[in-house]
CSV table of N, CA, C and O and ligand atoms in Angstrom, one decimal:
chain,number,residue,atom,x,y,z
A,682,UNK,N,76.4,14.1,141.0
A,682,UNK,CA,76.7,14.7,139.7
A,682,UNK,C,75.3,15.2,139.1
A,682,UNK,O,74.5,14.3,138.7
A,683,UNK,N,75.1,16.5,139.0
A,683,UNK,CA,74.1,16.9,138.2
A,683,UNK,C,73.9,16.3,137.0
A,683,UNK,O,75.0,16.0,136.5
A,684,UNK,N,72.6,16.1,136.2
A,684,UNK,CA,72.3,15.9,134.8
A,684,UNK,C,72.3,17.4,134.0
A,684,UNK,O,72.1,18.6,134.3
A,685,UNK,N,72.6,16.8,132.5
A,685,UNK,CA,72.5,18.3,131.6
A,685,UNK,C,71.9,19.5,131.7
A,685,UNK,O,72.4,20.6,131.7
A,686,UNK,N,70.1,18.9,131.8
A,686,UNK,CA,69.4,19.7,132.1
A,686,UNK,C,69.2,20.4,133.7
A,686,UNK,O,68.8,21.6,133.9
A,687,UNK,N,69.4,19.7,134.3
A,687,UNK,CA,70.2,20.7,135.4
A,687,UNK,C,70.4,22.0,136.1
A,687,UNK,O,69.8,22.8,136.7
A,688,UNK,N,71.9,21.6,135.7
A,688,UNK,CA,73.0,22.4,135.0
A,688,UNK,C,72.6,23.4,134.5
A,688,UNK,O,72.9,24.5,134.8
A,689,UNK,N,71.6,23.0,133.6
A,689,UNK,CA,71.4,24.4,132.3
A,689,UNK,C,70.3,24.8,133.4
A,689,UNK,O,70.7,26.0,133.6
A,690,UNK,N,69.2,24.6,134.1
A,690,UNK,CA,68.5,25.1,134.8
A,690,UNK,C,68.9,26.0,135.9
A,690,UNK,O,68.3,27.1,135.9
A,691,UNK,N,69.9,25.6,136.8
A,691,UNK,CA,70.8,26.1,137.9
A,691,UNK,C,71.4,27.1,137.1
A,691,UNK,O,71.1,28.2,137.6
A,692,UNK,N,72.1,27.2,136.3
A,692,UNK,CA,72.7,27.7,135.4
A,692,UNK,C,71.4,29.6,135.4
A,692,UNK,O,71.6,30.7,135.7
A,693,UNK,N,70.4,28.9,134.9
A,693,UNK,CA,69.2,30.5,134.4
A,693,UNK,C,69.0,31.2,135.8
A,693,UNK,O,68.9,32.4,136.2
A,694,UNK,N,69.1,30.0,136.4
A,694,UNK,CA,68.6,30.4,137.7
A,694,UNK,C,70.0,31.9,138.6
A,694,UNK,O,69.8,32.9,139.3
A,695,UNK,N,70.8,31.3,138.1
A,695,UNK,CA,72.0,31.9,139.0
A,695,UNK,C,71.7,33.4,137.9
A,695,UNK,O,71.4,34.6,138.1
A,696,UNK,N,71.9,32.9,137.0
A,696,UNK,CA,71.8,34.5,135.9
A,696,UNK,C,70.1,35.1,136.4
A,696,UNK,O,70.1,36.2,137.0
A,697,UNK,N,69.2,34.7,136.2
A,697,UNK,CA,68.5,35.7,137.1
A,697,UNK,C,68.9,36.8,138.0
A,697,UNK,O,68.9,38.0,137.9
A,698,UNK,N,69.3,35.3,139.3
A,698,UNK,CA,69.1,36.4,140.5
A,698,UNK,C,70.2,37.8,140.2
A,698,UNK,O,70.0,38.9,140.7
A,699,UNK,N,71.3,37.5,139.5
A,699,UNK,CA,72.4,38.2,138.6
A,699,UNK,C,71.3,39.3,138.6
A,699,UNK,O,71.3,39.9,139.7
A,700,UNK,N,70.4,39.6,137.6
A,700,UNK,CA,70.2,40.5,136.9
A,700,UNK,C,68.8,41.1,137.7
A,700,UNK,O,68.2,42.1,137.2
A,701,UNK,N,68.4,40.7,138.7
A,701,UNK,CA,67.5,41.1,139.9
A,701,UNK,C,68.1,42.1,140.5
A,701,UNK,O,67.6,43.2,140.4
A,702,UNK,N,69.7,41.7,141.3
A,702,UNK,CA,70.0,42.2,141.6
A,702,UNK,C,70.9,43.2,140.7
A,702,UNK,O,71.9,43.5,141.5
A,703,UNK,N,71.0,43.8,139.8
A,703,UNK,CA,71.6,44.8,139.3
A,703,UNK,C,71.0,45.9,139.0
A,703,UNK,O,71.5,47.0,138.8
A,704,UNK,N,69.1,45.2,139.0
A,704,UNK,CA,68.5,45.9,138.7
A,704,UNK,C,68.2,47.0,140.2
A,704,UNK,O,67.8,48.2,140.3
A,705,UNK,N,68.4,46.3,141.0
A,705,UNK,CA,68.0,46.4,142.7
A,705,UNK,C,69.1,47.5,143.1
A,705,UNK,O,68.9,48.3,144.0
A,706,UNK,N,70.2,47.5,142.4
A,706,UNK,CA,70.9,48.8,143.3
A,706,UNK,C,71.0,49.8,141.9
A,706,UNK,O,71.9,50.6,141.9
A,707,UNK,N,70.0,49.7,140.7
A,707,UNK,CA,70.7,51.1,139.9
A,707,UNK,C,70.0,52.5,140.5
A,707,UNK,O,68.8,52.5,140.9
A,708,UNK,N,70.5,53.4,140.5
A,708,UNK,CA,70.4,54.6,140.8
A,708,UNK,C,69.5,55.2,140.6
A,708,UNK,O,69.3,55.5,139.5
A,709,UNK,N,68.5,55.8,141.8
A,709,UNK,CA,67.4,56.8,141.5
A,709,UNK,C,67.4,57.7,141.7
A,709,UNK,O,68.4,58.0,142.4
A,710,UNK,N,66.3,58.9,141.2
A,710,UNK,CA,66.2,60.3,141.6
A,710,UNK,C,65.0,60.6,142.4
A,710,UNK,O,63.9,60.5,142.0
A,711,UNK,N,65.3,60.9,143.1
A,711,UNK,CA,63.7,60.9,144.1
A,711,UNK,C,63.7,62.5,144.9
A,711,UNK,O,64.6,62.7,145.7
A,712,UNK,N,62.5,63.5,144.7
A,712,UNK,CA,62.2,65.2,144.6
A,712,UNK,C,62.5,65.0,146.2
A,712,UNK,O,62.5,63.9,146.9
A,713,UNK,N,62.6,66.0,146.5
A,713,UNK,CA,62.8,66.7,147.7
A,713,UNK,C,62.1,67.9,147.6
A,713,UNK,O,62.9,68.8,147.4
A,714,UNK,N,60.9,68.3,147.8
A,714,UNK,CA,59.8,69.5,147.8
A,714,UNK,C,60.5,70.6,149.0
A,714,UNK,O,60.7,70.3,150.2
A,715,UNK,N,60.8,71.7,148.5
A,715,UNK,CA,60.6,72.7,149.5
A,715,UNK,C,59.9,73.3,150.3
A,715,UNK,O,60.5,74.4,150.4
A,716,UNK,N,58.8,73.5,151.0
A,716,UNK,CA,57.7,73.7,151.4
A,716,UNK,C,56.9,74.4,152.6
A,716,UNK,O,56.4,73.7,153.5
A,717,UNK,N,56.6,75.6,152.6
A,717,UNK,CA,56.5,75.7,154.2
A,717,UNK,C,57.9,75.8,154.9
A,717,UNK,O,57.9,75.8,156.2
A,718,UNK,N,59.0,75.8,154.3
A,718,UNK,CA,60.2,76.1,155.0
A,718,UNK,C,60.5,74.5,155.5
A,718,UNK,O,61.4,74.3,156.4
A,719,UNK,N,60.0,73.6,155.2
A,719,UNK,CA,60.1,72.1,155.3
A,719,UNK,C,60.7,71.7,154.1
A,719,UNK,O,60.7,72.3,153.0
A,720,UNK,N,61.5,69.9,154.5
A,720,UNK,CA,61.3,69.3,152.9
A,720,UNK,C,60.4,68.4,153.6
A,720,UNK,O,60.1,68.1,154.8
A,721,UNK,N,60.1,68.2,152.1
A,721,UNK,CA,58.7,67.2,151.7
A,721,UNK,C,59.0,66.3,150.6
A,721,UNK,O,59.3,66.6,149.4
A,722,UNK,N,58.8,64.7,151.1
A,722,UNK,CA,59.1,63.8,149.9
A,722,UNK,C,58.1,63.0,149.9
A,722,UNK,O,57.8,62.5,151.0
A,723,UNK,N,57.5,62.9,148.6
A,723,UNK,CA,56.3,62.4,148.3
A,723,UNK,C,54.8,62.9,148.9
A,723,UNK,O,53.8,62.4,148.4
A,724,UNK,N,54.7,63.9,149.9
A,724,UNK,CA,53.7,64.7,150.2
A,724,UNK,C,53.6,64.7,152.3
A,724,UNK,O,52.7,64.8,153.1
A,725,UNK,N,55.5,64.4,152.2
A,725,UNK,CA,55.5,63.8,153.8
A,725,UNK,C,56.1,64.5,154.6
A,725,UNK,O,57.1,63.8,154.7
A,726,UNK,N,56.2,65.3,155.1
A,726,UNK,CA,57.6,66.3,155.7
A,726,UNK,C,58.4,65.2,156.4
A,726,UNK,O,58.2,64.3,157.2
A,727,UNK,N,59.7,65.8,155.9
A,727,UNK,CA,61.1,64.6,156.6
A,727,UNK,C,61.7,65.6,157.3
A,727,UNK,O,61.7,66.8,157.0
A,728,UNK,N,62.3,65.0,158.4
A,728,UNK,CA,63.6,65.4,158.5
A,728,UNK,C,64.9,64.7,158.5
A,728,UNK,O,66.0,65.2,158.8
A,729,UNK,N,64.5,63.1,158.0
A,729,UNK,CA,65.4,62.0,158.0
A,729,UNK,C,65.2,61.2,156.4
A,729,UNK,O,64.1,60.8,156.1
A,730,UNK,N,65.9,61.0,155.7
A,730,UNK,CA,65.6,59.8,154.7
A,730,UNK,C,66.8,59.4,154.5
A,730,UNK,O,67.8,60.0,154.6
A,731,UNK,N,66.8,57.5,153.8
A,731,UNK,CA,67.4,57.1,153.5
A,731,UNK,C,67.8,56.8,152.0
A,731,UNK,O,66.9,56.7,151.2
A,732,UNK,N,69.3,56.7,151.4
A,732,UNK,CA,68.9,56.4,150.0
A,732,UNK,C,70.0,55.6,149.6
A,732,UNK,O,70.8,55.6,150.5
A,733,UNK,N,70.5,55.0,148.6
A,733,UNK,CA,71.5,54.4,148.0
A,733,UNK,C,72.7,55.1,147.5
A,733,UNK,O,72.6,56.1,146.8
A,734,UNK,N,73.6,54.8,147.9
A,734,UNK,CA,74.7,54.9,147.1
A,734,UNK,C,74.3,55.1,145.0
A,734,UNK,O,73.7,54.4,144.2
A,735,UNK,N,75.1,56.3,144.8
A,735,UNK,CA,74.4,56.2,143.2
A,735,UNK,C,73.2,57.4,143.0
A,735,UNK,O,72.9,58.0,142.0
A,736,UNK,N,72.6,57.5,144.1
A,736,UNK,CA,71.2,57.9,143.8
A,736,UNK,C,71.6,59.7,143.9
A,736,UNK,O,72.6,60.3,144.3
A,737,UNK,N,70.3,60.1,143.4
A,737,UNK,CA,70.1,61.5,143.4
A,737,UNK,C,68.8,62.1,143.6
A,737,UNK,O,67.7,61.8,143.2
A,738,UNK,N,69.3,63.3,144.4
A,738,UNK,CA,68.2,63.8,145.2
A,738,UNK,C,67.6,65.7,144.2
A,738,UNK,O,68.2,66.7,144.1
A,739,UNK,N,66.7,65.4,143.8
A,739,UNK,CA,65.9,66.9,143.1
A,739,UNK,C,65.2,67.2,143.8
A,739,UNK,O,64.1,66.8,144.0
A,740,UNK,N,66.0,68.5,144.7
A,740,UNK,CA,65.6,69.3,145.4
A,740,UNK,C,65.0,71.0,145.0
A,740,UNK,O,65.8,72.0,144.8
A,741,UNK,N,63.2,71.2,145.0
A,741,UNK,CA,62.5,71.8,144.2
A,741,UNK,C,62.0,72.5,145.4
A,741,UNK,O,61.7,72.2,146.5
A,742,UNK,N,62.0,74.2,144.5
A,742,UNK,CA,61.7,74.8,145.4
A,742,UNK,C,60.0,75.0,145.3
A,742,UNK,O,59.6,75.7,144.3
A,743,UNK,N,59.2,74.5,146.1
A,743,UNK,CA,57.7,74.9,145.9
A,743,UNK,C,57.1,76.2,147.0
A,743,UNK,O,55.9,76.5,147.3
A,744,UNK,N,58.2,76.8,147.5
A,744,UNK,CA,57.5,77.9,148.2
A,744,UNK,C,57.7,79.2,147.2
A,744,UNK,O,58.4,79.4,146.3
A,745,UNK,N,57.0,79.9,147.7
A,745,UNK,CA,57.2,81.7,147.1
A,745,UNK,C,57.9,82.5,147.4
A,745,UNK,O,57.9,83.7,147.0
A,746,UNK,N,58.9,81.8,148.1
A,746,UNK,CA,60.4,82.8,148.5
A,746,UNK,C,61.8,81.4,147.9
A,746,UNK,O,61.7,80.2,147.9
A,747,UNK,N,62.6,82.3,147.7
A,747,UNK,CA,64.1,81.5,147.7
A,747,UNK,C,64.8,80.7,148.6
A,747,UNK,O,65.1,81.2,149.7
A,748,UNK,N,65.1,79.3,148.3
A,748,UNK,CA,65.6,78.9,149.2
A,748,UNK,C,67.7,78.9,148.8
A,748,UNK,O,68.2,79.4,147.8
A,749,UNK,N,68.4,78.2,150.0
A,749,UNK,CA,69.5,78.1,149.4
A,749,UNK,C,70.2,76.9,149.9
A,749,UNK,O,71.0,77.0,150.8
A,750,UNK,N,69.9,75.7,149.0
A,750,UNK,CA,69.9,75.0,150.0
A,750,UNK,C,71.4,74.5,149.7
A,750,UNK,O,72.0,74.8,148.7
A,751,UNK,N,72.3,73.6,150.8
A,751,UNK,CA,73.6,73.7,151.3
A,751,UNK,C,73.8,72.2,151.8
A,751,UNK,O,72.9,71.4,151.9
A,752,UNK,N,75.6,71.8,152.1
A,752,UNK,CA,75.7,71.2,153.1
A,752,UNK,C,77.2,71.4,153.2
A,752,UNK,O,78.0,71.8,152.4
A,753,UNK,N,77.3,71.1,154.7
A,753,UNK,CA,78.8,71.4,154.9
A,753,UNK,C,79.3,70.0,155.1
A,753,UNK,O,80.5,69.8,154.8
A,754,UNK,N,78.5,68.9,155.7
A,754,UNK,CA,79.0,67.6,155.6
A,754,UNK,C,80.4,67.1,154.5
A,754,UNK,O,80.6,67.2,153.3
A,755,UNK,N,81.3,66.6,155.7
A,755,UNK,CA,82.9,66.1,154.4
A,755,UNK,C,81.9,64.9,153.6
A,755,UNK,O,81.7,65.1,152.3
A,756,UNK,N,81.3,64.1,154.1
A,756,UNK,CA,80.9,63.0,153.0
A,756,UNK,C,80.5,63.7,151.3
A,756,UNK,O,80.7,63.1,150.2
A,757,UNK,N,79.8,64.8,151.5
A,757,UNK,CA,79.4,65.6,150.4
A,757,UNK,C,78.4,66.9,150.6
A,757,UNK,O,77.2,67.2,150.8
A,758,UNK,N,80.0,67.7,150.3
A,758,UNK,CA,79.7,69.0,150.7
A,758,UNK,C,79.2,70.1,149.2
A,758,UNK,O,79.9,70.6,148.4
A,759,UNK,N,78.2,70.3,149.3
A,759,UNK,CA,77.7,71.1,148.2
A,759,UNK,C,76.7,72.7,148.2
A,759,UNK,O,76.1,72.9,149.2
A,760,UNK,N,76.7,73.3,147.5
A,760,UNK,CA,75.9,74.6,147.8
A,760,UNK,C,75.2,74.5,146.4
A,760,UNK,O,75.7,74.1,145.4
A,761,UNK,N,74.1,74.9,146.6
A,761,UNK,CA,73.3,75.1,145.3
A,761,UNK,C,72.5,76.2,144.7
A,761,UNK,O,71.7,76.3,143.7
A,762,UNK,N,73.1,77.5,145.9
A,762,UNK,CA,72.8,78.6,145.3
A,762,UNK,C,71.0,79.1,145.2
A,762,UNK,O,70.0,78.5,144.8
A,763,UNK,N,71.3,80.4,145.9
A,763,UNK,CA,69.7,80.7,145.8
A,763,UNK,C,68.8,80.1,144.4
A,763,UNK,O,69.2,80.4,143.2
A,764,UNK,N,67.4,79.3,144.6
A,764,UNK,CA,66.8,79.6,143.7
A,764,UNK,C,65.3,79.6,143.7
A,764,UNK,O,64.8,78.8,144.5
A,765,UNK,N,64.4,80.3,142.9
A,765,UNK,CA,63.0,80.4,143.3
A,765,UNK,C,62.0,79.4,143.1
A,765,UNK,O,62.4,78.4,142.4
A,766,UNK,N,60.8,79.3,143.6
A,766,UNK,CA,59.5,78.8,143.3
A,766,UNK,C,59.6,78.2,141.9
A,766,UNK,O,59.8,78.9,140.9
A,767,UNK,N,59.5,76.9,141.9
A,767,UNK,CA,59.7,75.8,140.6
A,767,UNK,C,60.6,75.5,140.4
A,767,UNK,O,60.7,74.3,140.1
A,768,UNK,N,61.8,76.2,140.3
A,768,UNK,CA,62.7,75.6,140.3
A,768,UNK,C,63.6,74.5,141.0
A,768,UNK,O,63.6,74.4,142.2
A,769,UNK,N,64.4,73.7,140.3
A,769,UNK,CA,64.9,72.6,141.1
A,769,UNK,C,66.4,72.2,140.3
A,769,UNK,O,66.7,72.3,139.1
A,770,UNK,N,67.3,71.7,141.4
A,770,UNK,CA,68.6,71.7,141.3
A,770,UNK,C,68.9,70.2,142.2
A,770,UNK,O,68.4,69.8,143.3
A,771,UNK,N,69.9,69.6,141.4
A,771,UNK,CA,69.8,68.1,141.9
A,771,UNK,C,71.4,68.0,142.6
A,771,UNK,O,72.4,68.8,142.6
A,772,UNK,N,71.3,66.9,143.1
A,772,UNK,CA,72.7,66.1,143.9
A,772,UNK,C,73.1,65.0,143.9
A,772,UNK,O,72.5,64.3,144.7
A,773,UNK,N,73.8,64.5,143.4
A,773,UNK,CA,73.7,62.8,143.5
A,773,UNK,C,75.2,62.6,145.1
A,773,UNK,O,76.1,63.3,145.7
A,774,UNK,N,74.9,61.8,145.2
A,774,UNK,CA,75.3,61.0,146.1
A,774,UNK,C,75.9,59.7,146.2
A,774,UNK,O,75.3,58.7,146.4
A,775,UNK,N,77.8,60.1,146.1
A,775,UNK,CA,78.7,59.1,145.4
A,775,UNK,C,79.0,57.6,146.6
A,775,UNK,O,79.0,56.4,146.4
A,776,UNK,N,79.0,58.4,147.7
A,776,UNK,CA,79.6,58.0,148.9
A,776,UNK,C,78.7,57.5,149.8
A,776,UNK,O,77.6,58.0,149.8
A,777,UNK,N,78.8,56.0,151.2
A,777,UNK,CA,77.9,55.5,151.4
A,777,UNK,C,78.6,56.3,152.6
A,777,UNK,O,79.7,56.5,152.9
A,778,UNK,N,77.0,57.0,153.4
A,778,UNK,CA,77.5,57.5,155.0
A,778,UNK,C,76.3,58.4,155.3
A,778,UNK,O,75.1,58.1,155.1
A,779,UNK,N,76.7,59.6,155.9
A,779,UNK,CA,75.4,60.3,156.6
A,779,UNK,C,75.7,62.4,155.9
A,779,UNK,O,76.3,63.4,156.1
A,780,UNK,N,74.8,61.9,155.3
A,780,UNK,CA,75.0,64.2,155.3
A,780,UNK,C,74.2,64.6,155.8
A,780,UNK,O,73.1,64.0,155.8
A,781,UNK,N,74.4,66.0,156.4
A,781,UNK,CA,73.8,67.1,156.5
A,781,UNK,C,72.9,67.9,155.6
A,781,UNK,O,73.5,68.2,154.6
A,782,UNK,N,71.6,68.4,155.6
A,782,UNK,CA,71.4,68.9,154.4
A,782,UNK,C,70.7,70.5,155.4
A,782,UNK,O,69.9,70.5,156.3
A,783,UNK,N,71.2,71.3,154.9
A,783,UNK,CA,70.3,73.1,155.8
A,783,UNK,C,70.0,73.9,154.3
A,783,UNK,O,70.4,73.6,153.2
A,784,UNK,N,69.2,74.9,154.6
A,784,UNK,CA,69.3,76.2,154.3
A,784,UNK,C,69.7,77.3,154.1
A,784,UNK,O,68.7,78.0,153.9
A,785,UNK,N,70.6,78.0,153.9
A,785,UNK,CA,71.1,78.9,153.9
A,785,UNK,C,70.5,80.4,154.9
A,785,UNK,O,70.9,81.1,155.8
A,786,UNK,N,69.3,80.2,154.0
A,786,UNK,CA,68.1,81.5,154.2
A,786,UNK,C,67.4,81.0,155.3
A,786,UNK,O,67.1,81.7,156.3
A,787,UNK,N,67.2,80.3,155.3
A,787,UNK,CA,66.0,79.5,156.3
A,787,UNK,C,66.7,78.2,157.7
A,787,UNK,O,66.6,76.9,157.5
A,788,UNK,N,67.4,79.1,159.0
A,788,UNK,CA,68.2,78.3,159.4
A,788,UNK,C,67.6,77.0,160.0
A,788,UNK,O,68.3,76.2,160.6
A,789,UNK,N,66.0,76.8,159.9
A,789,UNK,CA,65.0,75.9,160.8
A,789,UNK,C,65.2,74.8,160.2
A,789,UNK,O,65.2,73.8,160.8
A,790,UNK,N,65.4,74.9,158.4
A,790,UNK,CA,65.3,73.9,157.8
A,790,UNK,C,66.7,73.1,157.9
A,790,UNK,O,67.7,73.7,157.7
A,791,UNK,N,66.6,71.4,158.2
A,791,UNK,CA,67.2,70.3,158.3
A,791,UNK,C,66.8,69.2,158.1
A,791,UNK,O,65.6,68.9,158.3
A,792,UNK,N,67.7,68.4,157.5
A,792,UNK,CA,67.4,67.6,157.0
A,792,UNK,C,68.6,66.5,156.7
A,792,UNK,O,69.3,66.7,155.7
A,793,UNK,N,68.9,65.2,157.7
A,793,UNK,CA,69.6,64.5,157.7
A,793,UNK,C,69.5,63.1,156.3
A,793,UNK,O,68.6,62.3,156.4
A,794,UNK,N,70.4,63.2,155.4
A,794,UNK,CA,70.7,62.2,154.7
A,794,UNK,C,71.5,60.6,154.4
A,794,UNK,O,72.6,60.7,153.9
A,795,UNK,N,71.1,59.5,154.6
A,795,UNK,CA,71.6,58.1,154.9
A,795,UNK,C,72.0,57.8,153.8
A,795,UNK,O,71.2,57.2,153.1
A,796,UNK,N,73.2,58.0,153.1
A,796,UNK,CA,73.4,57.2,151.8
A,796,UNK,C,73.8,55.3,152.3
A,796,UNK,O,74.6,55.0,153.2
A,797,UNK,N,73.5,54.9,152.0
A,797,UNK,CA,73.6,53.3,152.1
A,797,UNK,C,74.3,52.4,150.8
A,797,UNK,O,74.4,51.2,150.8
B,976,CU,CU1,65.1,78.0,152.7
């Protein structure tokens, strides 16, 4: 049999890790750079990344032509319509699985997405 104090200790303890973890899956937005006909996240060329369930992806165009970027993926199929240099248009990602991400304009560009 536990004592009072305890109890009330075990007790903070369990509400912590509670609130660790809630903090641990809320939802981020993390850039996706256009670049060179590449994406680029955080200054890295991908053609793979992983992300959470929840999260969303700001996909920015930093080159001097239009991109259009797309996916035909069933997990989450979206178009985002040509748009130029600075500009950026986002996606969140409801569903845990794998998309596709292309170009429209630019068929070289790919880019596979892990939602988890
Ligand atoms: Cu493009």
């Amino acid at each position: 049999m536990l004592k009072s104090s305890q109890q009330k200790l075990l007790h903070a303890a369990v509400i912590t890790t509670a609130l660790l973890t809630a903090s641990a899956v809320q939802a981020a937005e993390l850039v996706v750079d256009q670049h060179n006909k590449t994406f680029v996240v955080e200054g890295n060329k991908v053609e793979a990344i992983t992300i959470h369930v929840g999260d969303t992806l700001r996909f920015r165009n930093d080159d001097p032509f239009f991109h259009n970027i797309f996916s035909l993926s069933d997990l989450k199929t979206f178009d985002l319509g040509s748009f130029p240099k600075g500009q950026s248009k986002t996606v969140t990602f409801d569903k845990a699985g794998m998309v596709e991400v292309e170009c429209a304009i630019h068929p070289e560009m790919y880019m596979e997405v892990t939602v988890k």
